[in-house]
Coordinates of C-alpha atoms (C1' of nucleotides) in Angstrom, one line a residue:
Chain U
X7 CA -208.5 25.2 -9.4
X8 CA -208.2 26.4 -5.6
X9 CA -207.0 23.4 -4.5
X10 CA -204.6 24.6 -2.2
X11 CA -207.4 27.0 -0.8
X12 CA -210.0 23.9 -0.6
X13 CA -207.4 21.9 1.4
X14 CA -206.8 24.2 3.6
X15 CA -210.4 24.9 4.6
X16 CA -211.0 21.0 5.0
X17 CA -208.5 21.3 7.6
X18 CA -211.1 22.4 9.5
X19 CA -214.7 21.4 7.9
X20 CA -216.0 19.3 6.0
X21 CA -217.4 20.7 2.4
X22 CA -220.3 19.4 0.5
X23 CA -219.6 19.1 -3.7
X24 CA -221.7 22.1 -3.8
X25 CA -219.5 24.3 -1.6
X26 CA -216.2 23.0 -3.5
X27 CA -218.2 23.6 -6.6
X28 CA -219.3 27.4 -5.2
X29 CA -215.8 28.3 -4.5
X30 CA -214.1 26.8 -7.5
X31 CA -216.7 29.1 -9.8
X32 CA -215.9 32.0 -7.8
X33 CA -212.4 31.8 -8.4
X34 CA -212.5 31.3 -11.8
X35 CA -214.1 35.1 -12.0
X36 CA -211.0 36.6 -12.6
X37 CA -207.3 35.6 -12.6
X38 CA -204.5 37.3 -12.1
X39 CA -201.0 36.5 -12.6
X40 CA -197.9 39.1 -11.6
X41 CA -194.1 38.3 -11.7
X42 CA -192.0 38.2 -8.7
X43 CA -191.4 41.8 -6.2
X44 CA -194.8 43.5 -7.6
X45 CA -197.2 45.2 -5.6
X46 CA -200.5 43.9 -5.6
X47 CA -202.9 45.7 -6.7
X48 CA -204.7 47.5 -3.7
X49 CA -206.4 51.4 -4.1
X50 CA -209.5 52.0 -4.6
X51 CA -211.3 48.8 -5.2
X52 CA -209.0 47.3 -2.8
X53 CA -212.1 47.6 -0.4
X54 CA -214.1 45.2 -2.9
X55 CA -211.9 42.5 -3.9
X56 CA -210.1 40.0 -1.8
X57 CA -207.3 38.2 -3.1
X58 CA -206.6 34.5 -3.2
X59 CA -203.3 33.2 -3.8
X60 CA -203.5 30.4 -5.9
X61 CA -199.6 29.8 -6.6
X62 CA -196.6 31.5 -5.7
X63 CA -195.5 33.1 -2.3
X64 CA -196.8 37.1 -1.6
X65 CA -196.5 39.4 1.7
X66 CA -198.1 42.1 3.8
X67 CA -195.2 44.5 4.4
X68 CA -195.1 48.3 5.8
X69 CA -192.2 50.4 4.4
X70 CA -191.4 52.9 7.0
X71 CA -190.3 56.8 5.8
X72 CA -186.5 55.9 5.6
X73 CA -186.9 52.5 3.7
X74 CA -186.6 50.1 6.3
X75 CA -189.2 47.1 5.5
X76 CA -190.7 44.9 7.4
X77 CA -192.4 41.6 6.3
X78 CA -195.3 41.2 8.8
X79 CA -197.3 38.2 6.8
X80 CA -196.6 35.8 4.4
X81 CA -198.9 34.4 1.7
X82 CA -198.7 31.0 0.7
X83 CA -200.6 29.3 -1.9
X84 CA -204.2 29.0 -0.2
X85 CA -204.0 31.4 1.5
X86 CA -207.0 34.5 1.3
X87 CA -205.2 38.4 1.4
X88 CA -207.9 39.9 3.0
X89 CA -207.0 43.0 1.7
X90 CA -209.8 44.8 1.5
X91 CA -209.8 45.4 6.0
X92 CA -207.8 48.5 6.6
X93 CA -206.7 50.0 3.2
X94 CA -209.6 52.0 3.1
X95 CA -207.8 55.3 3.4
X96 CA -204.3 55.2 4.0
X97 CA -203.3 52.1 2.7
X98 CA -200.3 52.0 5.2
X99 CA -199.6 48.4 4.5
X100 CA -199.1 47.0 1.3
X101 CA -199.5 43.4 -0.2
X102 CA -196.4 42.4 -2.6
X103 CA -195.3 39.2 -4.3
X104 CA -192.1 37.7 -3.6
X105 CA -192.1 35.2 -6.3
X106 CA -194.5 35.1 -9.3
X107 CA -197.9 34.7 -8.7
X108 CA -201.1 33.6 -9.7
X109 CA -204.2 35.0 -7.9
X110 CA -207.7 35.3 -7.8
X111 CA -209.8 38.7 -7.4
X112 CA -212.6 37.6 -5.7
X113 CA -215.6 40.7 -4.9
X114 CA -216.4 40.7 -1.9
X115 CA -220.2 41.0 -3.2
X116 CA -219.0 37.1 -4.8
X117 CA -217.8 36.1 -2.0
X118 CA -220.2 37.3 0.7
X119 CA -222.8 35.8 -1.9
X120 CA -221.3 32.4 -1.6
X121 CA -220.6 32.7 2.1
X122 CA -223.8 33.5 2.7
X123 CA -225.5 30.3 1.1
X124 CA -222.7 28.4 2.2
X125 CA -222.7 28.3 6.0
X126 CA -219.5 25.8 5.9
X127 CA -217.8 28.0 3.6
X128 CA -218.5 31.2 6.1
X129 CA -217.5 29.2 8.9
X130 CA -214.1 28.1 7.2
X131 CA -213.5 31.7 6.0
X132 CA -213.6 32.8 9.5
X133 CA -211.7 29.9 11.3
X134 CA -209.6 31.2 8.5
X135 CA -209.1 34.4 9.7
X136 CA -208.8 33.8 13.1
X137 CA -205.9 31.7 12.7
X138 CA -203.8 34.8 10.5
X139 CA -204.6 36.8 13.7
X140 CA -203.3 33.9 15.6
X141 CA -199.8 33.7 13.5
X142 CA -200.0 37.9 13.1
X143 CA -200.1 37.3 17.8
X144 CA -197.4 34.8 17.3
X145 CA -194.9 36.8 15.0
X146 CA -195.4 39.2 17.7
X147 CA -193.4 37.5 20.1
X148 CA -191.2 35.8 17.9
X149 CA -189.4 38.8 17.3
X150 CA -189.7 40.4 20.7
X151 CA -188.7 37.7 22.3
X152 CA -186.6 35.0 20.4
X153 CA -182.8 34.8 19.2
X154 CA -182.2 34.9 15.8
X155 CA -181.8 31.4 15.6
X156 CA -184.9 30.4 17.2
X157 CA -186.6 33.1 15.2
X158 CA -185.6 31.9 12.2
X159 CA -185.9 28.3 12.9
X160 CA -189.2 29.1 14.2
X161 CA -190.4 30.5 10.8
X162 CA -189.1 27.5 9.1
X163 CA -191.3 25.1 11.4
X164 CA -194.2 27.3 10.5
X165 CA -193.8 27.6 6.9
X166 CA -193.1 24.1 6.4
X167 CA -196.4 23.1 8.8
X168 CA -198.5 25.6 6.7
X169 CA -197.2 24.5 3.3
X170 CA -198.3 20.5 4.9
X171 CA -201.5 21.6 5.4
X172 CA -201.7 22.6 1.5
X173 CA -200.6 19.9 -0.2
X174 CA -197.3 21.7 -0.9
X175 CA -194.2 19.4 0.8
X176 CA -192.8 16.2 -0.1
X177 CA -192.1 14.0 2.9
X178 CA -189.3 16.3 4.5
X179 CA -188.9 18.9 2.3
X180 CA -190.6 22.1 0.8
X181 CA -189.4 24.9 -1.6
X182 CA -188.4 28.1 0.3
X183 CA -188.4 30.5 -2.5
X184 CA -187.4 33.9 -0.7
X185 CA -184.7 35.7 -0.8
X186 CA -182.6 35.8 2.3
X187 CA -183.1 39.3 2.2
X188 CA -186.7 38.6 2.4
X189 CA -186.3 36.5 5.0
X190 CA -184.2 39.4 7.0
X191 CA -187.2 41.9 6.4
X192 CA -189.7 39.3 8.0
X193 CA -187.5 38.3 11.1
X194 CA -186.4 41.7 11.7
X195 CA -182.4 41.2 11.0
X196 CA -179.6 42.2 8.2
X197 CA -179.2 39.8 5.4
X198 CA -176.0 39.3 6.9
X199 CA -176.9 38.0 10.2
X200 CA -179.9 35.7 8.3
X201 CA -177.2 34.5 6.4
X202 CA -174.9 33.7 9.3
X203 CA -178.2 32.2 11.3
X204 CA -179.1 29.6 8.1
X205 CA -175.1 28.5 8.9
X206 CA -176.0 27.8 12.3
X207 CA -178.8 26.1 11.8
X208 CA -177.1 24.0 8.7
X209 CA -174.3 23.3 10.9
X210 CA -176.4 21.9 14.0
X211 CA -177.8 19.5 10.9
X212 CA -181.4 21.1 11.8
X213 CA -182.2 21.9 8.0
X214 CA -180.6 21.3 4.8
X215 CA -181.1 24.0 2.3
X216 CA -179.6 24.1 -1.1
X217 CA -180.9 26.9 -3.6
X218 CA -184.8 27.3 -2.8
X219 CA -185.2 23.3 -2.0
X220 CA -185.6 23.5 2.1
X221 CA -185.4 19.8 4.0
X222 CA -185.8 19.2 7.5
X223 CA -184.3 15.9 8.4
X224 CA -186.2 16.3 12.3
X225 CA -188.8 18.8 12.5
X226 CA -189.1 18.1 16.0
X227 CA -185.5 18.8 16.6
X228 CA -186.2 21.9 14.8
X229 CA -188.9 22.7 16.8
X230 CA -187.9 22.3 20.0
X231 CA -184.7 24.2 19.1
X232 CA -186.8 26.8 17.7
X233 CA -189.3 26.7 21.2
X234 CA -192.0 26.0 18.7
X235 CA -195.4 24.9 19.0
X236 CA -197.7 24.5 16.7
X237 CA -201.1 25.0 18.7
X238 CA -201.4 28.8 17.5
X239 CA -201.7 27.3 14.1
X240 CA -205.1 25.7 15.2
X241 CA -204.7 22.4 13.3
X242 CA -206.2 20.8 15.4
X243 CA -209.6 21.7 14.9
X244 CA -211.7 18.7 13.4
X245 CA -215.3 20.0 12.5
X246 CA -216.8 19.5 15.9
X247 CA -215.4 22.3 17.4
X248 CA -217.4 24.9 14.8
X249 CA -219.7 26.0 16.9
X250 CA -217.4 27.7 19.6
X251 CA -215.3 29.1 17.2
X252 CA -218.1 30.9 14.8
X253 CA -218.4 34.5 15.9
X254 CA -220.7 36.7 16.8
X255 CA -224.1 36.4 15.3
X256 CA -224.0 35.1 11.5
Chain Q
X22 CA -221.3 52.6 32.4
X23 CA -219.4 51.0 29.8
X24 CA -218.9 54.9 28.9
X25 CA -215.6 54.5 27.4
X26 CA -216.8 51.8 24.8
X27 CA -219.1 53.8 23.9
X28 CA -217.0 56.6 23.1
X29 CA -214.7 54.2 21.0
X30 CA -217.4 53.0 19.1
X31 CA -218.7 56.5 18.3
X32 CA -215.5 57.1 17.0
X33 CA -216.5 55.2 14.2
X34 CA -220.4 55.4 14.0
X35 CA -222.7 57.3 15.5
X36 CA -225.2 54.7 17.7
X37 CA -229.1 55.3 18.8
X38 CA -230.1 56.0 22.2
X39 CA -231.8 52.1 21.7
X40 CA -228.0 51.0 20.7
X41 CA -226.7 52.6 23.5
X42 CA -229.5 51.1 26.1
X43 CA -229.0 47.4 24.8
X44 CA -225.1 47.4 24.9
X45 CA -225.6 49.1 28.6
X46 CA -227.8 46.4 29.7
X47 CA -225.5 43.7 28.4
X48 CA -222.8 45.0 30.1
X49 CA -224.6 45.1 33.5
X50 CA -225.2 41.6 33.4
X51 CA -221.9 40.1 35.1
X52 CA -219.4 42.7 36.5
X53 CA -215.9 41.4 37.8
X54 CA -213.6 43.2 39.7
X55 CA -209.7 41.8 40.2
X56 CA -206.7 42.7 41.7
X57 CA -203.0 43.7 39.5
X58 CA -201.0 40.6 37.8
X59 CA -203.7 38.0 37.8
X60 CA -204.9 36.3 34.6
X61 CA -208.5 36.9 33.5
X62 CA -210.3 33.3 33.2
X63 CA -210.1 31.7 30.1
X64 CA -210.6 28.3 30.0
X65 CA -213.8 26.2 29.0
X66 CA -216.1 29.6 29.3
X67 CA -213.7 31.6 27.5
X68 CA -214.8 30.3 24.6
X69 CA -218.3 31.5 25.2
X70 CA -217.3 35.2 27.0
X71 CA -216.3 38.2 25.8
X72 CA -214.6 40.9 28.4
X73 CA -214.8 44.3 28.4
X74 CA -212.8 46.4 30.2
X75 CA -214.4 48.7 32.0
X76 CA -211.5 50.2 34.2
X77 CA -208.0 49.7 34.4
X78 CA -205.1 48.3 32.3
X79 CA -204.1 44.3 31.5
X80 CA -202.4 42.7 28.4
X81 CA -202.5 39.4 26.4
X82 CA -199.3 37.7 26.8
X83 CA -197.4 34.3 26.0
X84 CA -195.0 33.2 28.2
X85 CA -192.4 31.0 26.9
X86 CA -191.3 27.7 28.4
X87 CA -188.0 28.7 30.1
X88 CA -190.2 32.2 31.2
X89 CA -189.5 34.6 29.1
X90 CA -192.7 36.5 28.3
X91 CA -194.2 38.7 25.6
X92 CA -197.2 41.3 25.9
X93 CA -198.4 41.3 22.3
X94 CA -201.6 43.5 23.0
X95 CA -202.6 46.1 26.1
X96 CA -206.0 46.4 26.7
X97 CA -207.3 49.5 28.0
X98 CA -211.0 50.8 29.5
X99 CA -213.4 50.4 26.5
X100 CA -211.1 47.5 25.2
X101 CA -212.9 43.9 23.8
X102 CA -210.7 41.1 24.9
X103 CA -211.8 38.6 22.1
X104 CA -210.8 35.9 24.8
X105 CA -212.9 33.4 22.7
X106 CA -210.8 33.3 20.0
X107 CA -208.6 30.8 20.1
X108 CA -208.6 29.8 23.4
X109 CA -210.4 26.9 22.6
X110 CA -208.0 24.4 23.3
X111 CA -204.6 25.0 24.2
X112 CA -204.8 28.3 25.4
X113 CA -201.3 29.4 24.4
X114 CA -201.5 32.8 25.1
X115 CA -203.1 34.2 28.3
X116 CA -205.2 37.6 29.3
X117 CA -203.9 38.7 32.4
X118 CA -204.1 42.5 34.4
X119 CA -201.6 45.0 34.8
X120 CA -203.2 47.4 37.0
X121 CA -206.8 46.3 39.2
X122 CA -209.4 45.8 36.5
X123 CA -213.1 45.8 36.4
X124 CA -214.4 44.0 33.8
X125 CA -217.7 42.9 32.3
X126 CA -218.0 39.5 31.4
X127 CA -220.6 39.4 28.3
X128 CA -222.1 36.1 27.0
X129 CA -221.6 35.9 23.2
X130 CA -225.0 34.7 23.1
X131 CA -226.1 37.8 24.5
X132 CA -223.7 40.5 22.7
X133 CA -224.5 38.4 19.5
X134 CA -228.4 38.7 20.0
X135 CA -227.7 42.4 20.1
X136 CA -225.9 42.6 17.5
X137 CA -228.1 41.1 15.4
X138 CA -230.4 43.3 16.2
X139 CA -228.8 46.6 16.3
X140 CA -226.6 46.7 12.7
X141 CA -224.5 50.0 13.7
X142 CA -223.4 47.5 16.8
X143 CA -222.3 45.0 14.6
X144 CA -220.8 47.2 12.4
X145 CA -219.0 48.9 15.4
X146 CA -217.8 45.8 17.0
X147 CA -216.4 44.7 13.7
X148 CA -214.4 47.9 13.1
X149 CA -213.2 47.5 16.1
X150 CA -211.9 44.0 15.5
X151 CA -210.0 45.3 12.6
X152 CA -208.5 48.2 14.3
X153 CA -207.0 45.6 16.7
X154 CA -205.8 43.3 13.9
X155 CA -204.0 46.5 12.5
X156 CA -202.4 47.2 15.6
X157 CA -201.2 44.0 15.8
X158 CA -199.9 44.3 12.7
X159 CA -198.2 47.7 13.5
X160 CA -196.2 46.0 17.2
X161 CA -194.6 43.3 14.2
X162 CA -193.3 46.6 12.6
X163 CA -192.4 48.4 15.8
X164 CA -190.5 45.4 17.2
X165 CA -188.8 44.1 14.1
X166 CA -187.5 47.3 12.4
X167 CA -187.4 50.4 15.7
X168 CA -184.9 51.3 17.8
X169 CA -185.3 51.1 21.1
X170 CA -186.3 54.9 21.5
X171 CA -188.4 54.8 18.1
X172 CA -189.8 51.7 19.6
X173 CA -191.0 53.2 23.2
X174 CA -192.2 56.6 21.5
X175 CA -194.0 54.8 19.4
X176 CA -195.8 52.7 21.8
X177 CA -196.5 56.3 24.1
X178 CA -197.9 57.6 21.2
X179 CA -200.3 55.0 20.1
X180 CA -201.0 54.8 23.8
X181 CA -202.0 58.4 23.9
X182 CA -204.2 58.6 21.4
X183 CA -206.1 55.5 22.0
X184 CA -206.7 56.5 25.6
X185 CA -207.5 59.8 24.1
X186 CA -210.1 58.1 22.3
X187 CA -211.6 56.8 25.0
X188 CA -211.6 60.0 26.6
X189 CA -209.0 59.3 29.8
X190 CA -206.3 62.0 28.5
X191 CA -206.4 65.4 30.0
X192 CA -204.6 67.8 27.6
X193 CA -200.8 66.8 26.9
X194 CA -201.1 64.3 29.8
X195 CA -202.6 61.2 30.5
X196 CA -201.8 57.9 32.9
X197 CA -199.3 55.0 32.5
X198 CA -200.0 52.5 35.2
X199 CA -197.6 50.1 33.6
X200 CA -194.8 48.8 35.2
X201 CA -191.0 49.4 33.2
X202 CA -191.1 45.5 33.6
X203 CA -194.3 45.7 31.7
X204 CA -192.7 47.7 28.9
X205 CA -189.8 45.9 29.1
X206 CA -192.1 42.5 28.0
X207 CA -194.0 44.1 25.2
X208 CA -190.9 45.8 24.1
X209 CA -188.9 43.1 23.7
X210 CA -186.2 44.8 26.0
X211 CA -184.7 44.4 29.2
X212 CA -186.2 46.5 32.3
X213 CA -182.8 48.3 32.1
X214 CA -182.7 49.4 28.6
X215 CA -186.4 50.4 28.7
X216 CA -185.2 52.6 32.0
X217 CA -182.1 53.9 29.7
X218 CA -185.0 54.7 26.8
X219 CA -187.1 56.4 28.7
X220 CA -184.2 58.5 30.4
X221 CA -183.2 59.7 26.9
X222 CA -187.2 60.6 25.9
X223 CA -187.0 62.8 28.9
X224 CA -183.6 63.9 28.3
X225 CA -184.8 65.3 25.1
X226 CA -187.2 66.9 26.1
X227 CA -190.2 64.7 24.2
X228 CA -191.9 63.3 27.5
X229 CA -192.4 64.0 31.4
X230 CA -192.7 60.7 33.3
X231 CA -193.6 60.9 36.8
X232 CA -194.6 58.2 38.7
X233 CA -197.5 57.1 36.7
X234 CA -198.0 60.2 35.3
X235 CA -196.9 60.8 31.6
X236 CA -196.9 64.4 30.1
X237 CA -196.3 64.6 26.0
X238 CA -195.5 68.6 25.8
X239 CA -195.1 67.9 22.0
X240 CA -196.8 65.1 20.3
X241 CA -196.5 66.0 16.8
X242 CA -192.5 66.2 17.6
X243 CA -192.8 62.9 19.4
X244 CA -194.5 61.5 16.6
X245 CA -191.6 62.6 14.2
X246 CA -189.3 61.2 16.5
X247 CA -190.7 57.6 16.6
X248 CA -191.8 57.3 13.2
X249 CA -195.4 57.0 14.2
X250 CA -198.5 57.7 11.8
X251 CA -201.8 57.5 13.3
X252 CA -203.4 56.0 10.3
X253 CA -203.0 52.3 11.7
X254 CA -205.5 53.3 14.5
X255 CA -208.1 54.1 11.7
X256 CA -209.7 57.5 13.8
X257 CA -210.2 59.1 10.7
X258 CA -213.5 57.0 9.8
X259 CA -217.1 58.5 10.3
X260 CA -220.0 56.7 9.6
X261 CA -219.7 57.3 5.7
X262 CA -217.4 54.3 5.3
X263 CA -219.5 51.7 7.0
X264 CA -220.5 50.2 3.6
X265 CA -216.3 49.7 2.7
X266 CA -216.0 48.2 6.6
X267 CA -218.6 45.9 6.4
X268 CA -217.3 42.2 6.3
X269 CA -218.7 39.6 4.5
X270 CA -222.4 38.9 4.5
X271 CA -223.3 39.8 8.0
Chain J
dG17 C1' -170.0 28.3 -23.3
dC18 C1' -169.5 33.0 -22.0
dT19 C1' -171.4 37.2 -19.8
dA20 C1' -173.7 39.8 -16.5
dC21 C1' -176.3 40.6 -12.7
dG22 C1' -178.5 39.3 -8.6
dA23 C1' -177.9 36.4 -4.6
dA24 C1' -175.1 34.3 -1.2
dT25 C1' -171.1 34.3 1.5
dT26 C1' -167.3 36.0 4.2
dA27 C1' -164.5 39.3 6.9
dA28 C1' -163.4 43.1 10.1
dC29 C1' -165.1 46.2 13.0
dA30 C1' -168.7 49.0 15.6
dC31 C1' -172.4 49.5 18.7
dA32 C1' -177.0 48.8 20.6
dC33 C1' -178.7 46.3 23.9
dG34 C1' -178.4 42.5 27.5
dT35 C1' -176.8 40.7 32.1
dG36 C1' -176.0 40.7 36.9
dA37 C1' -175.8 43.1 40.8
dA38 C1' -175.7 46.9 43.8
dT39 C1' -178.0 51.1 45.2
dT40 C1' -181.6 54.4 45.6
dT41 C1' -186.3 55.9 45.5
dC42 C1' -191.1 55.1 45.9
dT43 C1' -195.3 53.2 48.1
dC44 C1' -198.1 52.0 51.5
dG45 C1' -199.6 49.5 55.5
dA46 C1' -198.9 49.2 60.5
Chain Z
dT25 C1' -193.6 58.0 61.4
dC26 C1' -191.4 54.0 60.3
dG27 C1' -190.1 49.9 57.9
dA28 C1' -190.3 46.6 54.2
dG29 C1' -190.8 45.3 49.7
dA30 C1' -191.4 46.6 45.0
dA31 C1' -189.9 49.6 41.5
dA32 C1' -186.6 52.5 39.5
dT33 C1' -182.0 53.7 38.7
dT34 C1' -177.1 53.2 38.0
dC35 C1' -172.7 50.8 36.9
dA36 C1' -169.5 47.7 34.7
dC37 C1' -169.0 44.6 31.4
dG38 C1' -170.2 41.1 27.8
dT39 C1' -172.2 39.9 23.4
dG40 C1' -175.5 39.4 19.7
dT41 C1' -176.4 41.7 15.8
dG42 C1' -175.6 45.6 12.5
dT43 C1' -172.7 47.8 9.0
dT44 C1' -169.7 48.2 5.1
dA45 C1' -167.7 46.2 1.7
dA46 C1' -165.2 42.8 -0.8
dT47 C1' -165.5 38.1 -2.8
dT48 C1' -167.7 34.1 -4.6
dC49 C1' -171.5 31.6 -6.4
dG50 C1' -175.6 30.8 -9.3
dT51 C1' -178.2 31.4 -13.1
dA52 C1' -180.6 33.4 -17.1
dG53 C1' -179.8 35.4 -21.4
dC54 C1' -177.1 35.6 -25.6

DNA sequence: GCTACGAATTAACACACGTGAATTTCTCGA
DNA sequence: TCGAGAAATTCACGTGTGTTAATTCGTAGC
């Protein structure tokens, strides 16, 4: 069932048939399924669960007082909303889909169960959550200090690296299911100026998008355009390396 | 010594006089003193340090291939640089020093032995983790969706009160050793539109910068000004919550 | 196949912010 | 006290991106 999720974690280690079969049995706990532009759920037991986004696209946005939005995460499918960090009392930030969704509310109780039997699992979880600071550092400077058409072409490279990694794209091309207006809240620019960006970018020939179907004929041109580099994304990491990255005292 | 961590972590909890003692002795163990706008090592033992900073200000930063450069995190006394993160292999993005620094260069070996054996450390460390992931997640807001002004107060603000936390405010006034350059980079501005920005803070009336002294006569109206809420910093915790906080299985 | 509504696209105009460079002010060592 | 370099400030001008609003396109429902 997580397939996406297992993928992604074998980017990193390798999992015995018991830890695929741990995780799989902890997903199938309790499913959830929202259409697109819902908030999901986060009050309250927010601070128990942690979501896992088994299909469809979600964010982490903050609404500021007069409505502006921004997008400062994207979910893909795989990918583990750990939602239960900061919400505690303020819930500033808020997770929302942007397509429909199908998730799983994991308890952290579950989880930390499983993690805890599972030292693989508990190292992948955390080489997981290194790497979201990682992209959250990278986002940083991608809109402080890119142009929007190296920001945006810069999103694309990532998007289409991280949806690789799950499984999800077909030789050159991926689905690219927001809104440009989503895409304008997340790179910090009108819908307008997105709009006149994705021109740019289709004019240079650096990605051919028609209605959510996204192909990059050259992701390399792409990323050098875009200053890209995918080393914050921590690929590269090949089981070996585990014991440098697990953290502090387990 | 590392008085000023201390205070931050009894922000949160409330440690032992044996907490204290261990985390005192670990920070004894390799002291480092450098000069302003030098990195802080980080190759091959960055993966097995953590730094402290004791006193002074520096920054992590990426610098982009044709030199442009963002600050995506200041560091201030009392501040963890988890340098170990994931600077394992290609080091994109660097710890360097604003202001003269002394730091303390802790083992992970030794802060995780400690940890493991004093739980309200652990617990500490990790709220403080989060508290930096949250700010990280609040500069994405402040740089994709502020205005300049908005953008600046904001960042005075948060500076304030985290330097407040650490105890180095005196009433409505406290340092900013930071260069407008500096403010410029993690602004994503240019040095002259930061110098414009801060002329229109004073203008109104909202701060007093002189030299590298910064007066906020009004912070609540500075607060209004810039859109800032506190509740991203996560002061508002005491001890009770250290069940919700807890991560997985530790 | 037609309707209706959201999404994408385009256009005209405004302005926040960047750029380059000169000038002034600070800082601090000799 | 002086001088030199760094930091701050100011100016003139250019431009990337925002805003508003109209138009076209796409698509789901009837």
């Amino acid at each position: 069932m997580p397939r996406h999720f297992l993928r992604k974690l074998e980017l990193f280690t390798r999992l015995s048939a018991a830890d695929r079969q741990a995780l799989e049995g902890v997903v199938g706990e309790k499913l959830r399924r929202v259409g697109p532009r819902e908030d999901i759920v986060r009050e309250g037991d927010s601070a128990s669960h942690v979501s896992l986004i088994l299909d469809g696209w979600a964010c982490r946005y903050k609404q500021l007082e007069d409505g502006r939005r921004q997008i400062v995460a994207f979910f893909l499918p795989g990918d583990l909303c750990d939602t239960f960090i900061d919400v505690l009392r303020e819930m500033d930030q808020s997770i929302g889909t942007l397509t429909p969704v199908t998730f799983a509310e994991i308890s952290r109780d579950t989880l930390g169960a499983v993690a805890a039997r599972h030292p693989r699992i508990m190292q992948a979880l955390w080489w997981d959550t290194l790497v979201s600071a990682s992209i959250q550092r990278e986002w940083t400077v991608n809109l402080g200090q890119r142009s929007a058409t190296e920001r945006l072409g810069h999103l694309l490279c990532e998007v289409f690296i991280r949806l690789q990694g799950v499984g999800l794209t077909e030789g050159d091309h991926c689905v690219l299911p927001t809104t440009q207006a989503d895409l304008a809240d997340a790179m910090g620019l009108s819908t307008v100026h997105i709009n006149r960006t994705l021109q740019e970018l289709r004019g240079s020939g650096l990605i051919v998008l028609k209605g959510r179907n996204l192909t990059i004929p050259d992701l390399a041109a792409l990323q050098a355009a875009s200053l890209f580099t995918p080393n914050y994304l921590h690929l590269d990491h090949v089981g070996r390396h585990l014991d440098a990255v697990e953290p502090l005292a387990v």
